[in-house]
Structure formats: C-alpha cells, structure tokens
Amino acid sequence: MAYRVIVIENNPDVLSDMIAKLRRSPDFEVTATYKSANAAINPSGMFHPDLFLLNVEDDEVLDMVPDFVEKFPGAYILGTLNQWDPFIVQDAMEGGATGCILKPFTAKDVIEHLQLYSVRGQRKPARLISFFSPKGRAGRTTLAAILALLIADKTGERVALIDADLQFGDLPIFFDVVPQRTVVDATQDIKLLTPVTFAPYFFPIKDGVALLSSPERPEYAELVAPDSLVEVVKMAESIFRYVLVDLPAGFNPLALNVCRISDVVFVTTMINSGFEIKHAKKTMEMFASQDDGRRKVHTVFTRVNPFTEENRQKIADSLGFPVDVMIPNEYRMISVANSGRLAKGLPMDTLLMKTISGMADKIIEAGA
C-alpha cells in the first residue's frame, strides 16, 4: 500500500520537483500540498495521511512540528532541508519528528530514510553521553562499551559508540573488529553526508550497537577538527537513540567541544593512589564553573576497594563533590574486555556488572 503523503513547501519550484518524483513511484500517493503549516494542520485530517514532508527551514513549520505529531500520531513526519543543519534537526526531533532529509531527494531516498529512522527508537531526541577522564587507564573505555551493550539490550533502541580517543582508542580491540571507516573518514566527509550515507560508517557490533572507530594510526588524529567531530556526533544523533562518545584523556578542544553539547558527562577516575582524586577534583572544579556543568557532569570512580559507603564518603570528602557512581574492582571483566569478547557475553552475576546495569537504568529513565 502506498504512503499517503502531504507536502508543506513554500518554494513552488522545489514543490513541483518533489511532487513529480514522488508521483512516479508506486510507493507514494501525494494527497495534498500546502505552502504553510497553519493552512495544512486542520484540513489534512480528511486525507488520512501516512507521511508528512515538512519544510523545517521555515520557522513557522518547525514550531508546529509538535502540533502535527499530536494531531497525527500514526504518521511519519520528515523534516526537509536544503542544507543539513544539526540544530534545526535537533529542534525537529525534539518536537517529535521521525527524522530529516535533504532536498532534492528521490522517492527511493525517502524510503531509505524511513527505514533508517524506523529502527532508531523512540521519536525523542538522542541522549548524548560522553566519557571523560583526567588521565588514561581510568576504565573509561570499558565503561562506555559495557553501557552501550546494556542500554541496547534493555531498550531495543539503537546505540552508537564513537571512539574519539583518536590516538589510542581501544574500542575496536575490545570487540575484536577491524572497521573499514573511522572517525577521521567521517569528519573529512561529513559535509557531503546524509543520515543514510553516514550510517555505513558505523560497524555493527551486536544487535542495536554500532561503532565508529578511532583511526589506525595516532598521527591521523591531527586530521580531525573539533568542529567537524561535533557535526559527526550531531548527525549520529539523528540515526541513533543513544550516542556514547569515548573521549581522549585530559582537557583539549576536541573533548571540551563534545562535553559542551553532551546531555551527560561521566568524569571517570580509577582509584589507585591519592593523586587520582586530586586530578578528579581539578576536573570537577573546571566543569562546575560552567553554567550547566554540575547538572550534567557526574563522577565515576572505578576499581574501588573497599566497595563500601564509608569509602564513598571518604572519597567524596577528599574530592569536594559527591561520588555519583562507585564501581568495584573486577578482574574477570578486564579479562573479557582485553580478549575482544566483550560483545559475546557479559558476566552479569558480578557486582561490577550489577552496578553498571544500574547506571544504564538511570540513563534510560532520564531519556524516557
């Protein structure tokens, strides 16, 4: 059965081209066209539409996306743009749009975008979660990888892992994969990509989880501009319901730019000696000085021993901030990660996995 389509477009030439392409396809029936959202919202009901194509570069149309979602809850709603603008896309998806598509497009393009977005998850904005550590060997990468697997398993929604530790990223090793494309490729190509053409840059790890790999050679990190990485992350948000970014250790423009746009930042520190708490304290003071820093930045201490509330309070007193998450030591988990078997089965009976599972539950609850 063909999609019953309503198009809202104020450019007559664009509208004419769009209608001609859709009508040549047996998959679409263009039932009505309108120049404005206000003119379309009420009479559209008589056509029982399955699909709206809305010119979201028009502020009036963009503002009315939630109205169309409420009035036509069973219809797909694709925002149309002449140029990909991550912030317009974000606004459209916050309003409940299915996704967005670049003009000009063919009937085949529309079908491919609908297929891509239909498996993304709920029609809600993506949750962007970053993993930051003052220094290396903090358990940051292992935590990001396990959370990605757990969130996908618990929600059935799509989860992206982006390995932005450009010089020393380990996520491909954790999953024993050799992706053909990397973050470097994505940032170099991002101006030319659409969600459909960007999706293959991610390597499928397990049902619902895909990886955008770090480059093979450390010197390739110099090819990644911080602004381009932000564009990559923002486009990933249109394809995946959760986007988890493993950042390089330490403060640098790349890490700070991603933290700035993140919904949650986990500052991850491994307990080994007293120095780690001092580094974490400096880090938290830096984030706390930002407008929304304390709201979205959470402390995570790994390999905590003894794993007690008394020790949590002791660490918090030294840190000067609450300890939001405390993760016990677990050598079996380290062995699984280092062997490349992370996607083949997690030892859920351990205290470590139960703790991280609790983190995943809270992330999911916040994004519900």
Short mmCIF file of C-alpha atoms in Angstrom, two decimals:
data_model
loop_
_atom_site.label_atom_id
_atom_site.label_comp_id
_atom_site.label_asym_id
_atom_site.label_seq_id
_atom_site.Cartn_x
_atom_site.Cartn_y
_atom_site.Cartn_z
CA MET A 1 0.00 0.00 0.00
CA ALA A 2 1.32 3.44 -0.96
CA TYR A 3 2.10 6.12 1.60
CA ARG A 4 -0.47 8.92 1.56
CA VAL A 5 1.75 12.00 1.55
CA ILE A 6 1.11 15.62 2.46
CA VAL A 7 3.82 18.11 1.48
CA ILE A 8 4.32 21.52 3.06
CA GLU A 9 6.74 23.59 0.96
CA ASN A 10 6.69 27.32 0.16
CA ASN A 11 9.07 27.19 -2.82
CA PRO A 12 6.97 26.38 -5.92
CA ASP A 13 9.87 25.02 -7.96
CA VAL A 14 11.02 22.72 -5.16
CA LEU A 15 7.44 21.62 -4.56
CA SER A 16 6.90 20.83 -8.24
CA ASP A 17 10.08 18.74 -8.42
CA MET A 18 9.21 16.92 -5.20
CA ILE A 19 5.68 16.04 -6.34
CA ALA A 20 6.89 14.83 -9.76
CA LYS A 21 9.42 12.45 -8.22
CA LEU A 22 7.01 11.05 -5.65
CA ARG A 23 4.19 10.54 -8.12
CA ARG A 24 6.45 8.49 -10.38
CA SER A 25 6.81 5.96 -7.58
CA PRO A 26 4.12 3.40 -6.74
CA ASP A 27 5.13 3.74 -3.08
CA PHE A 28 3.67 7.23 -2.70
CA GLU A 29 0.37 9.00 -3.27
CA VAL A 30 0.59 12.78 -2.89
CA THR A 31 -2.81 13.65 -1.48
CA ALA A 32 -2.34 17.37 -0.76
CA THR A 33 0.21 20.19 -0.76
CA TYR A 34 0.32 23.38 1.26
CA LYS A 35 2.52 26.47 1.44
CA SER A 36 2.19 26.88 5.21
CA ALA A 37 1.76 24.73 8.28
CA ASN A 38 -1.18 26.79 9.53
CA ALA A 39 -3.06 26.17 6.30
CA ALA A 40 -2.35 22.42 6.48
CA ILE A 41 -2.90 21.44 10.11
CA ASN A 42 -6.71 21.22 10.12
CA PRO A 43 -7.73 20.08 6.61
CA SER A 44 -5.00 17.40 6.46
CA GLY A 45 -7.13 15.07 8.55
CA MET A 46 -9.56 14.39 5.71
CA PHE A 47 -6.75 12.76 3.70
CA HIS A 48 -5.72 10.27 6.41
CA PRO A 49 -2.00 10.87 5.76
CA ASP A 50 0.75 8.33 6.50
CA LEU A 51 3.61 10.73 5.81
CA PHE A 52 4.24 14.46 6.09
CA LEU A 53 7.13 16.19 4.36
CA LEU A 54 7.61 19.49 6.20
CA ASN A 55 9.97 22.29 5.20
CA VAL A 56 11.52 22.76 8.64
CA GLU A 57 13.77 25.57 7.44
CA ASP A 58 10.58 27.64 7.68
CA ASP A 59 10.37 28.75 11.33
CA GLU A 60 6.57 28.54 11.38
CA VAL A 61 6.65 24.94 10.14
CA LEU A 62 9.41 23.98 12.58
CA ASP A 63 7.47 25.46 15.51
CA MET A 64 4.38 23.48 14.53
CA VAL A 65 6.05 20.05 14.33
CA PRO A 66 4.70 19.11 17.80
CA ASP A 67 1.18 20.05 16.64
CA PHE A 68 1.39 17.68 13.68
CA VAL A 69 2.79 14.93 15.91
CA GLU A 70 -0.11 15.36 18.34
CA LYS A 71 -2.80 15.53 15.66
CA PHE A 72 -1.40 12.70 13.52
CA PRO A 73 0.36 10.31 15.95
CA GLY A 74 0.42 7.43 13.47
CA ALA A 75 2.04 9.37 10.61
CA TYR A 76 5.72 9.62 9.76
CA ILE A 77 6.98 13.21 9.81
CA LEU A 78 10.12 14.01 7.83
CA GLY A 79 11.62 17.47 8.02
CA THR A 80 13.08 18.66 4.71
CA LEU A 81 16.16 20.88 4.42
CA ASN A 82 18.27 22.37 1.63
CA GLN A 83 21.37 22.10 3.83
CA TRP A 84 21.92 19.89 6.85
CA ASP A 85 21.67 21.98 10.00
CA PRO A 86 22.15 19.89 13.16
CA PHE A 87 20.34 22.41 15.32
CA ILE A 88 17.26 22.57 13.09
CA VAL A 89 17.30 18.76 13.00
CA GLN A 90 17.56 18.68 16.79
CA ASP A 91 14.62 21.06 17.15
CA ALA A 92 12.53 18.98 14.73
CA MET A 93 13.28 15.75 16.58
CA GLU A 94 12.63 17.39 19.94
CA GLY A 95 9.23 18.21 18.51
CA GLY A 96 8.66 14.54 17.70
CA ALA A 97 9.63 14.37 14.02
CA THR A 98 10.64 10.96 12.68
CA GLY A 99 13.79 12.50 11.21
CA CYS A 100 15.00 14.81 8.47
CA ILE A 101 16.00 14.51 4.81
CA LEU A 102 17.99 16.73 2.46
CA LYS A 103 16.46 18.26 -0.67
CA PRO A 104 16.42 17.43 -3.50
CA PHE A 105 15.55 13.79 -2.88
CA THR A 106 14.09 10.88 -4.79
CA ALA A 107 11.31 8.52 -3.80
CA LYS A 108 13.98 5.93 -3.08
CA ASP A 109 15.72 8.37 -0.70
CA VAL A 110 12.51 8.82 1.26
CA ILE A 111 12.04 5.06 1.61
CA GLU A 112 15.67 4.62 2.78
CA HIS A 113 15.32 7.38 5.37
CA LEU A 114 12.06 5.93 6.68
CA GLN A 115 13.69 2.51 7.01
CA LEU A 116 16.69 4.01 8.82
CA TYR A 117 14.60 6.04 11.25
CA SER A 118 12.08 3.27 11.90
CA VAL A 119 14.71 1.20 13.77
CA ARG A 120 16.27 4.15 15.62
CA GLY A 121 13.99 4.03 18.63
CA GLN A 122 11.51 6.41 20.21
CA ARG A 123 10.69 9.67 18.48
CA LYS A 124 12.66 11.62 21.01
CA PRO A 125 15.98 13.47 20.94
CA ALA A 126 19.05 11.30 21.26
CA ARG A 127 20.84 11.05 24.58
CA LEU A 128 24.45 12.14 24.07
CA ILE A 129 26.71 10.71 26.76
CA SER A 130 30.43 11.48 26.97
CA PHE A 131 33.12 9.68 28.93
CA PHE A 132 35.96 11.90 30.12
CA SER A 133 38.94 11.18 32.33
CA PRO A 134 41.72 13.46 33.59
CA LYS A 135 44.30 10.77 32.77
CA GLY A 136 44.42 7.46 30.95
CA ARG A 137 43.81 3.96 32.33
CA ALA A 138 40.70 5.03 34.22
CA GLY A 139 38.32 2.34 32.95
CA ARG A 140 36.55 4.93 30.81
CA THR A 141 36.51 2.89 27.59
CA THR A 142 35.39 -0.32 29.27
CA LEU A 143 32.57 1.54 30.99
CA ALA A 144 31.37 3.14 27.73
CA ALA A 145 31.44 -0.20 25.89
CA ILE A 146 29.51 -2.10 28.57
CA LEU A 147 26.91 0.64 28.92
CA ALA A 148 26.33 0.66 25.15
CA LEU A 149 25.63 -3.08 25.17
CA LEU A 150 23.37 -2.89 28.22
CA ILE A 151 21.34 0.10 27.00
CA ALA A 152 20.72 -1.53 23.62
CA ASP A 153 19.70 -4.78 25.29
CA LYS A 154 17.39 -3.11 27.80
CA THR A 155 15.67 -0.70 25.38
CA GLY A 156 15.78 -2.35 21.96
CA GLU A 157 16.83 1.06 20.62
CA ARG A 158 19.90 1.83 18.53
CA VAL A 159 23.11 2.82 20.31
CA ALA A 160 26.23 4.34 18.76
CA LEU A 161 29.72 4.10 20.19
CA ILE A 162 32.07 6.77 18.87
CA ASP A 163 35.74 6.18 19.64
CA ALA A 164 37.03 9.75 19.79
CA ASP A 165 40.22 8.77 21.62
CA LEU A 166 41.90 9.44 18.30
CA GLN A 167 45.46 8.48 19.14
CA PHE A 168 44.98 5.50 21.43
CA GLY A 169 41.38 4.30 21.01
CA ASP A 170 40.83 0.69 22.08
CA LEU A 171 37.19 0.03 21.24
CA PRO A 172 37.95 -1.98 18.07
CA ILE A 173 40.20 -4.21 20.17
CA PHE A 174 37.51 -4.68 22.80
CA PHE A 175 35.16 -6.05 20.14
CA ASP A 176 37.83 -7.75 18.01
CA VAL A 177 36.81 -5.91 14.83
CA VAL A 178 38.65 -4.05 12.06
CA PRO A 179 36.26 -1.39 10.70
CA GLN A 180 36.92 -0.06 7.23
CA ARG A 181 35.92 3.51 8.10
CA THR A 182 36.91 5.66 11.06
CA VAL A 183 36.20 8.95 12.79
CA VAL A 184 38.77 10.56 10.51
CA ASP A 185 36.86 9.46 7.40
CA ALA A 186 33.58 10.69 8.88
CA THR A 187 34.92 14.13 9.79
CA GLN A 188 36.51 14.54 6.36
CA ASP A 189 33.27 13.59 4.57
CA ILE A 190 30.62 14.99 6.91
CA LYS A 191 29.69 18.00 4.73
CA LEU A 192 28.73 15.60 1.94
CA LEU A 193 26.83 13.05 4.02
CA THR A 194 23.19 12.45 4.83
CA PRO A 195 21.97 10.13 7.60
CA VAL A 196 21.54 7.31 5.08
CA THR A 197 25.04 7.69 3.59
CA PHE A 198 26.58 8.24 7.04
CA ALA A 199 25.10 5.10 8.62
CA PRO A 200 27.52 2.68 6.86
CA TYR A 201 30.47 4.41 8.55
CA PHE A 202 29.39 2.61 11.73
CA PHE A 203 30.50 -1.00 12.15
CA PRO A 204 27.77 -3.28 13.58
CA ILE A 205 28.95 -4.81 16.86
CA LYS A 206 25.80 -6.51 18.08
CA ASP A 207 22.06 -6.08 17.59
CA GLY A 208 21.39 -2.39 18.11
CA VAL A 209 25.02 -1.37 18.77
CA ALA A 210 27.39 0.09 16.17
CA LEU A 211 30.91 1.51 16.39
CA LEU A 212 32.54 4.49 14.69
CA SER A 213 36.17 3.52 15.11
CA SER A 214 39.23 5.51 16.06
CA PRO A 215 41.92 5.76 13.34
CA GLU A 216 44.54 3.06 12.95
CA ARG A 217 47.49 5.43 13.32
CA PRO A 218 47.95 8.08 16.05
CA GLU A 219 49.17 10.77 13.63
CA TYR A 220 45.79 10.72 11.85
CA ALA A 221 44.32 12.46 14.92
CA GLU A 222 45.67 15.73 13.55
CA LEU A 223 43.19 15.48 10.66
CA VAL A 224 40.17 15.76 12.94
CA ALA A 225 38.95 19.30 13.62
CA PRO A 226 36.89 19.72 16.82
CA ASP A 227 34.03 21.40 14.94
CA SER A 228 33.89 18.57 12.42
CA LEU A 229 33.70 16.00 15.21
CA VAL A 230 30.74 17.90 16.69
CA GLU A 231 29.00 17.72 13.29
CA VAL A 232 29.64 13.96 13.17
CA VAL A 233 28.23 13.49 16.67
CA LYS A 234 25.16 15.62 15.89
CA MET A 235 24.37 13.67 12.72
CA ALA A 236 24.80 10.41 14.64
CA GLU A 237 22.06 11.64 16.98
CA SER A 238 19.58 11.55 14.10
CA ILE A 239 20.38 7.87 13.42
CA PHE A 240 20.80 6.52 16.96
CA ARG A 241 18.69 6.99 20.08
CA TYR A 242 21.79 6.91 22.30
CA VAL A 243 25.23 8.19 21.29
CA LEU A 244 28.13 7.32 23.60
CA VAL A 245 31.45 9.08 22.97
CA ASP A 246 34.73 7.83 24.42
CA LEU A 247 36.93 10.94 24.68
CA PRO A 248 40.71 11.25 24.93
CA ALA A 249 42.14 11.80 28.40
CA GLY A 250 42.79 15.35 29.52
CA PHE A 251 41.43 18.75 28.53
CA ASN A 252 41.71 19.61 24.85
CA PRO A 253 39.46 21.42 22.34
CA LEU A 254 38.09 18.16 20.94
CA ALA A 255 36.99 16.78 24.31
CA LEU A 256 35.64 20.11 25.56
CA ASN A 257 33.55 20.69 22.43
CA VAL A 258 31.87 17.30 22.76
CA CYS A 259 31.34 17.73 26.51
CA ARG A 260 29.71 21.10 25.84
CA ILE A 261 26.95 19.58 23.69
CA SER A 262 26.53 16.40 25.77
CA ASP A 263 23.49 15.63 27.89
CA VAL A 264 25.63 13.71 30.40
CA VAL A 265 29.37 13.68 31.04
CA PHE A 266 30.85 10.91 33.16
CA VAL A 267 34.16 12.00 34.66
CA THR A 268 35.83 8.65 35.20
CA THR A 269 38.72 8.11 37.60
CA MET A 270 40.39 4.91 38.70
CA ILE A 271 41.34 4.63 42.37
CA ASN A 272 44.99 3.65 42.65
CA SER A 273 46.68 6.29 44.76
CA GLY A 274 45.77 9.67 46.20
CA PHE A 275 46.78 11.53 43.05
CA GLU A 276 43.74 10.41 41.06
CA ILE A 277 41.36 12.14 43.46
CA LYS A 278 43.38 15.36 43.16
CA HIS A 279 43.15 15.21 39.37
CA ALA A 280 39.41 14.49 39.56
CA LYS A 281 38.94 17.44 41.92
CA LYS A 282 40.59 19.82 39.46
CA THR A 283 38.46 18.40 36.68
CA MET A 284 35.21 18.80 38.59
CA GLU A 285 36.08 22.36 39.60
CA MET A 286 36.62 23.18 35.94
CA PHE A 287 33.27 21.68 34.88
CA ALA A 288 31.44 23.17 37.86
CA SER A 289 32.48 26.66 36.73
CA GLN A 290 30.38 26.25 33.57
CA ASP A 291 26.71 27.21 33.53
CA ASP A 292 25.27 23.70 33.44
CA GLY A 293 28.40 21.82 34.43
CA ARG A 294 27.30 20.47 37.78
CA ARG A 295 23.90 19.45 36.47
CA LYS A 296 25.17 17.19 33.70
CA VAL A 297 28.63 16.16 34.93
CA HIS A 298 28.80 13.09 37.16
CA THR A 299 31.74 11.50 38.94
CA VAL A 300 32.54 7.83 38.43
CA PHE A 301 35.25 6.09 40.45
CA THR A 302 36.36 2.67 39.22
CA ARG A 303 38.22 -0.21 40.88
CA VAL A 304 37.07 0.99 44.29
CA ASN A 305 38.24 -1.22 47.15
CA PRO A 306 36.78 -1.48 49.72
CA PHE A 307 33.44 -1.08 47.99
CA THR A 308 31.61 0.48 50.94
CA GLU A 309 29.53 3.57 51.67
CA GLU A 310 32.13 4.59 54.20
CA ASN A 311 34.77 4.63 51.47
CA ARG A 312 32.41 6.54 49.15
CA GLN A 313 32.07 9.27 51.76
CA LYS A 314 35.82 9.31 52.32
CA ILE A 315 36.44 9.84 48.59
CA ALA A 316 33.71 12.49 48.41
CA ASP A 317 35.24 14.40 51.33
CA SER A 318 38.61 14.47 49.58
CA LEU A 319 37.03 15.32 46.25
CA GLY A 320 34.77 18.11 47.47
CA PHE A 321 31.95 16.73 45.30
CA PRO A 322 29.55 13.81 45.66
CA VAL A 323 30.66 10.45 44.29
CA ASP A 324 27.79 9.73 41.89
CA VAL A 325 28.88 6.24 40.83
CA MET A 326 31.29 3.86 42.51
CA ILE A 327 32.38 0.71 40.63
CA PRO A 328 34.15 -2.21 42.31
CA ASN A 329 37.24 -3.96 41.01
CA GLU A 330 36.58 -6.99 38.81
CA TYR A 331 39.47 -8.72 37.09
CA ARG A 332 37.18 -11.11 35.22
CA MET A 333 35.62 -8.15 33.37
CA ILE A 334 39.05 -6.78 32.48
CA SER A 335 39.98 -10.17 31.03
CA VAL A 336 36.82 -10.26 28.91
CA ALA A 337 37.46 -6.74 27.55
CA ASN A 338 41.12 -7.36 26.76
CA SER A 339 40.33 -10.61 24.95
CA GLY A 340 37.97 -8.95 22.45
CA ARG A 341 34.98 -10.95 23.72
CA LEU A 342 33.01 -8.05 25.13
CA ALA A 343 30.06 -8.43 22.75
CA LYS A 344 29.90 -12.21 23.18
CA GLY A 345 28.60 -12.28 26.72
CA LEU A 346 28.84 -10.23 29.89
CA PRO A 347 29.22 -11.84 33.34
CA MET A 348 26.01 -10.34 34.73
CA ASP A 349 26.36 -12.15 38.05
CA THR A 350 29.21 -9.88 39.19
CA LEU A 351 28.85 -6.85 41.44
CA LEU A 352 30.58 -4.74 38.79
CA MET A 353 28.01 -5.64 36.13
CA LYS A 354 25.11 -5.11 38.51
CA THR A 355 26.48 -1.66 39.32
CA ILE A 356 26.89 -0.68 35.66
CA SER A 357 23.45 -2.12 34.90
CA GLY A 358 22.08 0.28 37.49
CA MET A 359 23.83 3.15 35.65
CA ALA A 360 22.20 2.03 32.41
CA ASP A 361 18.77 2.02 34.07
CA LYS A 362 19.21 5.61 35.23
CA ILE A 363 20.36 6.75 31.77
CA ILE A 364 17.32 5.12 30.19
CA GLU A 365 14.97 6.58 32.79
CA ALA A 366 16.35 10.08 32.16
CA GLY A 367 15.76 9.72 28.42
CA ALA A 368 12.28 8.20 28.66
#
